[in-house]
Amino acid sequence: MFMRVDKLQIELPNPKEGDANAAAAVQELLGGRFGEMSTLMNYMYQSFNFREKKKLKPYYDLIANISTEELGHIELVSATVNALLENTAPNKAPDQTPFGFAKDVRNTHHFIATGQATLVGNSMGQPWQGDYVFNSGNLVLDLLHNFFLEVGARTQKIRVYQMTDNPVAREMIGYLLVRGGVHALAYAKALETLTGVDVKKMLPIPDIDNSKFPEARKFEDKGYHRTLYRFSPDDYKDIKLIWNGTHPDDGQELIVSDTLPEGGPVLEMEAQPESYAPGFTPEDLYEIAQKLQKNL
């Protein structure tokens, strides 16, 4: 089962204006082949289908725990896309073409299908696909795939970072570069315990340090690159049997944290009358609120 906390994993800057094309680029990091939907669903199904959980508990704990963090990552990327889409369309009458500009943006699906909000798809509007999930049942092969998935995701995050200087997008990407680095290193260390191969020597892929990105560097300065959060009150404690020792970059001690990330507020999305979302006038909402309060 899962417990949900109504916070984002970090606080995002308040967007000053809409940026529909940045939103289109960031959408790839949610529903693309190497997006957060893929990391989530790969690790989630591997944890569902994991064999010999008791005998191989540290590896099960690692995959199951990381999959839970990925739930927060799809939430964070979604919030970023939604923040970038806020205030993109003028509130004009339907016959005044409030979406006239949208025919020229990179992803018209955001305006046609989802009411100026995120979608379960990539930067071209193609839906995320279940066959992106790899779950062979062979532990070494699955861990090797997960390592590949994390470094592939890192490559695409860096490329999207290079596409936009929007501070909302870059803040999110900086954080996920650091957290994805934790996951890549964790899978490398897991493979090393099973095979003796020092996979972590391959990192970083691409061969560019997080320190090159100011938004990532500030999270590393807080030690986020050395911290594996345990997303459970009582379970997955054996991740410490894999996540231990020192970080290969700075030689500092790796930490398993029983405290969740400090987090930040969930984005408050305003009504979008031109999209008929949520479909109520302010007067309607006031009347609904009054009725609900009477029932308390």
Coordinates of C-alpha atoms in Angstrom, one line a residue:
M1 CA 0.0 0.0 0.0
F2 CA 1.0 3.6 -0.3
M3 CA 0.9 6.7 1.8
R4 CA 0.7 10.1 0.1
V5 CA 1.9 13.4 1.4
D6 CA 0.4 16.5 -0.1
K7 CA 3.7 18.2 -1.0
L8 CA 6.1 18.3 -3.9
Q9 CA 9.6 16.9 -3.2
I10 CA 11.0 20.4 -3.6
E11 CA 9.6 23.9 -3.8
L12 CA 9.4 25.2 -7.3
P13 CA 9.7 28.9 -8.2
N14 CA 6.6 30.8 -9.0
P15 CA 6.3 31.1 -12.8
K16 CA 6.3 34.7 -13.9
E17 CA 4.6 34.0 -17.2
G18 CA 3.5 31.0 -19.3
D19 CA 5.9 29.2 -21.5
A20 CA 4.1 26.6 -23.7
N21 CA 7.1 25.5 -25.7
A22 CA 9.2 24.9 -22.6
A23 CA 6.2 22.8 -21.3
A24 CA 6.3 20.8 -24.4
A25 CA 10.0 20.0 -24.0
V26 CA 9.7 19.1 -20.3
Q27 CA 6.8 16.8 -21.2
E28 CA 9.4 14.4 -22.6
L29 CA 10.8 14.0 -19.1
L30 CA 7.4 12.7 -17.9
G31 CA 6.1 10.5 -20.7
G32 CA 9.0 9.8 -23.0
R33 CA 10.9 6.6 -23.3
F34 CA 13.3 7.7 -20.6
G35 CA 10.8 9.8 -18.7
E36 CA 9.7 9.5 -15.1
M37 CA 6.7 7.4 -16.0
S38 CA 9.2 4.8 -17.3
T39 CA 11.4 4.8 -14.3
L40 CA 8.3 4.5 -12.0
M41 CA 6.6 1.7 -13.9
N42 CA 9.8 -0.3 -14.5
Y43 CA 10.7 -0.3 -10.9
M44 CA 7.1 -0.7 -9.7
Y45 CA 6.5 -3.8 -11.8
Q46 CA 9.9 -5.3 -10.9
S47 CA 9.0 -4.9 -7.3
F48 CA 5.5 -6.5 -7.8
N49 CA 7.0 -9.4 -9.6
F50 CA 10.2 -9.9 -7.5
R51 CA 11.0 -13.5 -6.7
E52 CA 12.8 -14.7 -3.6
K53 CA 12.0 -11.5 -1.7
K54 CA 13.2 -12.9 1.7
K55 CA 16.5 -14.3 0.4
L56 CA 17.2 -11.3 -1.7
K57 CA 15.6 -8.7 0.5
P58 CA 18.2 -5.9 0.2
Y59 CA 17.7 -5.9 -3.6
Y60 CA 13.9 -6.1 -3.3
D61 CA 14.0 -3.2 -0.8
L62 CA 16.1 -1.1 -3.1
I63 CA 13.9 -1.5 -6.1
A64 CA 10.6 -1.1 -4.2
N65 CA 11.8 1.9 -2.3
I66 CA 13.2 3.7 -5.4
S67 CA 9.9 3.0 -7.2
T68 CA 8.1 4.9 -4.4
E69 CA 10.3 7.9 -4.8
E70 CA 9.5 7.9 -8.5
L71 CA 5.8 8.5 -7.7
G72 CA 6.9 11.9 -6.4
H73 CA 9.0 12.5 -9.5
I74 CA 6.1 12.1 -11.9
E75 CA 4.2 14.5 -9.6
L76 CA 7.1 17.0 -9.7
V77 CA 7.5 16.9 -13.5
S78 CA 3.7 17.2 -13.9
A79 CA 3.7 20.3 -11.6
T80 CA 6.5 21.8 -13.7
V81 CA 4.6 21.3 -17.0
N82 CA 1.4 22.7 -15.4
A83 CA 3.3 25.7 -14.0
L84 CA 4.7 26.4 -17.5
L85 CA 1.3 26.2 -19.0
E86 CA -0.3 28.6 -16.6
N87 CA -1.1 32.0 -18.0
T88 CA -0.4 31.0 -21.6
A89 CA -3.9 31.7 -23.0
P90 CA -5.7 35.0 -22.6
N91 CA -9.2 34.9 -21.1
K92 CA -11.2 35.9 -24.0
A93 CA -14.6 35.0 -25.4
P94 CA -14.7 31.8 -27.5
D95 CA -15.2 33.7 -30.8
Q96 CA -12.1 35.8 -30.1
T97 CA -9.8 32.8 -30.6
P98 CA -8.2 32.6 -27.1
F99 CA -6.2 29.7 -28.4
G100 CA -5.2 31.3 -31.6
F101 CA -1.5 31.2 -30.6
A102 CA -1.7 27.5 -29.6
K103 CA -1.8 26.3 -33.2
D104 CA 1.9 27.3 -33.4
V105 CA 3.2 25.8 -30.1
R106 CA 5.2 22.6 -30.0
N107 CA 2.5 20.5 -28.3
T108 CA -1.0 21.5 -29.2
H109 CA -2.3 18.5 -27.3
H110 CA -1.8 20.5 -24.1
F111 CA -4.5 22.9 -25.3
I112 CA -6.8 20.6 -27.1
A113 CA -7.0 17.5 -24.9
T114 CA -6.0 18.3 -21.3
G115 CA -7.2 21.9 -20.5
Q116 CA -3.7 23.4 -20.5
A117 CA -2.3 20.7 -18.3
T118 CA 0.1 17.7 -18.4
L119 CA -0.5 14.5 -20.3
V120 CA 0.7 10.9 -20.1
G121 CA 2.9 11.3 -23.2
N122 CA 6.1 12.6 -24.6
S123 CA 7.1 16.0 -26.1
M124 CA 5.4 15.1 -29.4
G125 CA 2.1 14.1 -27.7
Q126 CA 2.6 10.4 -28.3
P127 CA 1.2 8.4 -25.4
W128 CA 3.5 6.7 -22.9
Q129 CA 3.6 3.0 -23.7
G130 CA 3.5 0.0 -21.5
D131 CA 6.1 -1.8 -23.5
Y132 CA 8.6 0.7 -22.1
V133 CA 8.6 -1.6 -19.0
F134 CA 11.4 -4.1 -18.8
N135 CA 10.9 -6.9 -16.3
S136 CA 12.8 -10.1 -17.2
G137 CA 12.7 -11.8 -13.8
N138 CA 16.5 -12.1 -13.9
L139 CA 17.8 -9.8 -11.1
V140 CA 21.2 -8.9 -12.7
L141 CA 19.6 -8.2 -16.0
D142 CA 16.9 -6.0 -14.4
L143 CA 19.4 -4.1 -12.4
L144 CA 21.6 -3.5 -15.4
H145 CA 18.5 -2.3 -17.3
N146 CA 17.7 0.1 -14.5
F147 CA 21.2 1.5 -14.5
F148 CA 20.8 2.1 -18.3
L149 CA 17.4 3.6 -17.8
E150 CA 18.8 6.1 -15.2
V151 CA 21.7 7.2 -17.4
G152 CA 19.5 7.5 -20.4
A153 CA 17.1 9.7 -18.4
R154 CA 20.0 11.8 -17.3
T155 CA 21.1 12.4 -20.9
Q156 CA 17.6 13.6 -21.8
K157 CA 17.3 15.8 -18.8
I158 CA 20.5 17.5 -19.7
R159 CA 19.3 18.1 -23.3
V160 CA 16.0 19.5 -22.1
Y161 CA 17.9 21.8 -19.7
Q162 CA 19.9 23.0 -22.7
M163 CA 16.6 23.8 -24.5
T164 CA 15.2 26.3 -22.0
D165 CA 16.4 28.8 -19.4
N166 CA 13.0 28.9 -17.8
P167 CA 13.7 28.9 -14.0
V168 CA 10.8 26.6 -13.1
A169 CA 12.0 23.9 -15.6
R170 CA 15.7 24.3 -14.6
E171 CA 14.9 24.0 -10.9
M172 CA 13.1 20.7 -11.4
I173 CA 15.7 19.3 -13.8
G174 CA 18.5 20.3 -11.4
Y175 CA 16.9 18.4 -8.6
L176 CA 16.2 15.3 -10.7
L177 CA 19.7 15.2 -12.1
V178 CA 20.9 14.8 -8.5
R179 CA 18.2 12.3 -7.5
G180 CA 18.7 10.3 -10.7
G181 CA 22.4 10.2 -9.9
V182 CA 21.6 8.6 -6.6
H183 CA 19.5 5.9 -8.3
A184 CA 22.1 5.2 -10.9
L185 CA 24.8 4.8 -8.2
A186 CA 22.5 2.6 -6.1
Y187 CA 21.9 0.2 -9.0
A188 CA 25.6 0.2 -9.8
K189 CA 26.5 -0.7 -6.2
A190 CA 23.8 -3.4 -6.3
L191 CA 25.3 -4.9 -9.4
E192 CA 28.8 -4.8 -7.9
T193 CA 27.6 -6.8 -4.8
L194 CA 26.2 -9.4 -7.2
T195 CA 28.8 -9.6 -9.9
G196 CA 32.0 -8.0 -8.5
V197 CA 32.0 -5.6 -11.5
D198 CA 32.7 -1.9 -10.5
V199 CA 29.9 -0.5 -12.6
K200 CA 30.1 2.9 -10.8
K201 CA 33.3 3.6 -12.6
M202 CA 31.2 4.3 -15.7
L203 CA 29.5 7.2 -14.0
P204 CA 28.7 10.0 -14.8
I205 CA 27.0 9.3 -18.1
P206 CA 27.1 11.7 -20.0
D207 CA 30.6 12.6 -18.8
I208 CA 29.6 16.0 -17.4
D209 CA 29.4 16.7 -13.7
N210 CA 26.3 17.9 -12.0
S211 CA 28.4 20.8 -10.7
K212 CA 28.2 22.3 -14.2
F213 CA 24.5 23.0 -13.6
P214 CA 23.9 25.6 -10.8
E215 CA 20.5 24.3 -10.0
A216 CA 21.9 20.8 -9.4
R217 CA 25.0 22.0 -7.6
K218 CA 23.0 23.7 -4.9
F219 CA 21.2 20.4 -4.1
E220 CA 24.5 18.6 -4.0
D221 CA 25.8 21.2 -1.6
K222 CA 23.0 20.0 0.7
G223 CA 24.1 16.4 0.4
Y224 CA 21.1 15.2 -1.6
H225 CA 23.5 13.3 -3.9
R226 CA 24.6 11.1 -1.0
T227 CA 21.1 10.5 0.5
L228 CA 18.8 7.7 -0.2
Y229 CA 15.4 8.4 1.3
R230 CA 13.4 5.6 2.8
F231 CA 9.9 6.1 1.7
S232 CA 8.2 4.0 4.4
P233 CA 7.6 4.3 8.2
D234 CA 8.8 0.8 8.9
D235 CA 9.9 -1.1 5.8
Y236 CA 12.7 -1.3 3.2
K237 CA 15.4 -0.9 5.9
D238 CA 17.8 -3.3 4.2
I239 CA 18.7 -0.7 1.6
K240 CA 21.5 0.2 4.0
L241 CA 23.2 -3.1 3.1
I242 CA 23.7 -1.7 -0.4
W243 CA 23.7 2.1 0.1
N244 CA 26.7 2.4 2.3
G245 CA 30.3 3.5 2.2
T246 CA 31.4 6.7 0.5
H247 CA 30.3 8.6 -2.6
P248 CA 32.8 8.2 -5.5
D249 CA 32.7 11.9 -6.3
D250 CA 33.5 13.5 -3.0
G251 CA 34.4 10.7 -0.7
Q252 CA 31.7 11.6 1.8
E253 CA 29.6 9.1 3.6
L254 CA 26.4 7.8 2.0
I255 CA 23.3 8.2 4.1
V256 CA 20.0 6.4 4.4
S257 CA 17.5 9.0 5.6
D258 CA 14.4 8.0 7.5
T259 CA 13.1 11.5 7.1
L260 CA 11.3 12.5 3.9
P261 CA 12.5 15.4 1.8
E262 CA 11.4 18.8 3.2
G263 CA 9.3 19.4 0.2
G264 CA 7.4 22.4 -1.0
P265 CA 3.8 23.4 -1.7
V266 CA 1.7 21.8 -4.4
L267 CA 0.9 24.1 -7.3
E268 CA -2.4 25.9 -7.0
M269 CA -3.8 25.9 -10.5
E270 CA -6.3 28.6 -11.2
A271 CA -9.5 28.3 -13.2
Q272 CA -9.1 28.3 -17.0
P273 CA -12.4 29.7 -18.3
E274 CA -11.3 29.4 -21.9
S275 CA -10.9 25.7 -21.4
Y276 CA -14.1 25.4 -19.3
A277 CA -11.9 24.0 -16.5
P278 CA -13.1 23.2 -13.8
G279 CA -16.4 24.2 -15.4
F280 CA -17.8 26.3 -12.5
T281 CA -18.1 30.1 -12.2
P282 CA -16.8 31.8 -9.0
E283 CA -20.4 32.1 -7.9
D284 CA -20.9 28.4 -8.4
L285 CA -17.8 27.6 -6.3
Y286 CA -18.9 29.9 -3.5
E287 CA -22.3 28.3 -3.4
I288 CA -20.7 24.8 -3.3
A289 CA -18.4 25.8 -0.5
Q290 CA -21.3 27.2 1.5
K291 CA -23.2 23.9 1.2
L292 CA -20.2 21.9 2.2
Q293 CA -19.6 24.0 5.3
K294 CA -23.2 23.5 6.4
N295 CA -22.6 19.8 6.4
L296 CA -19.6 19.9 8.7

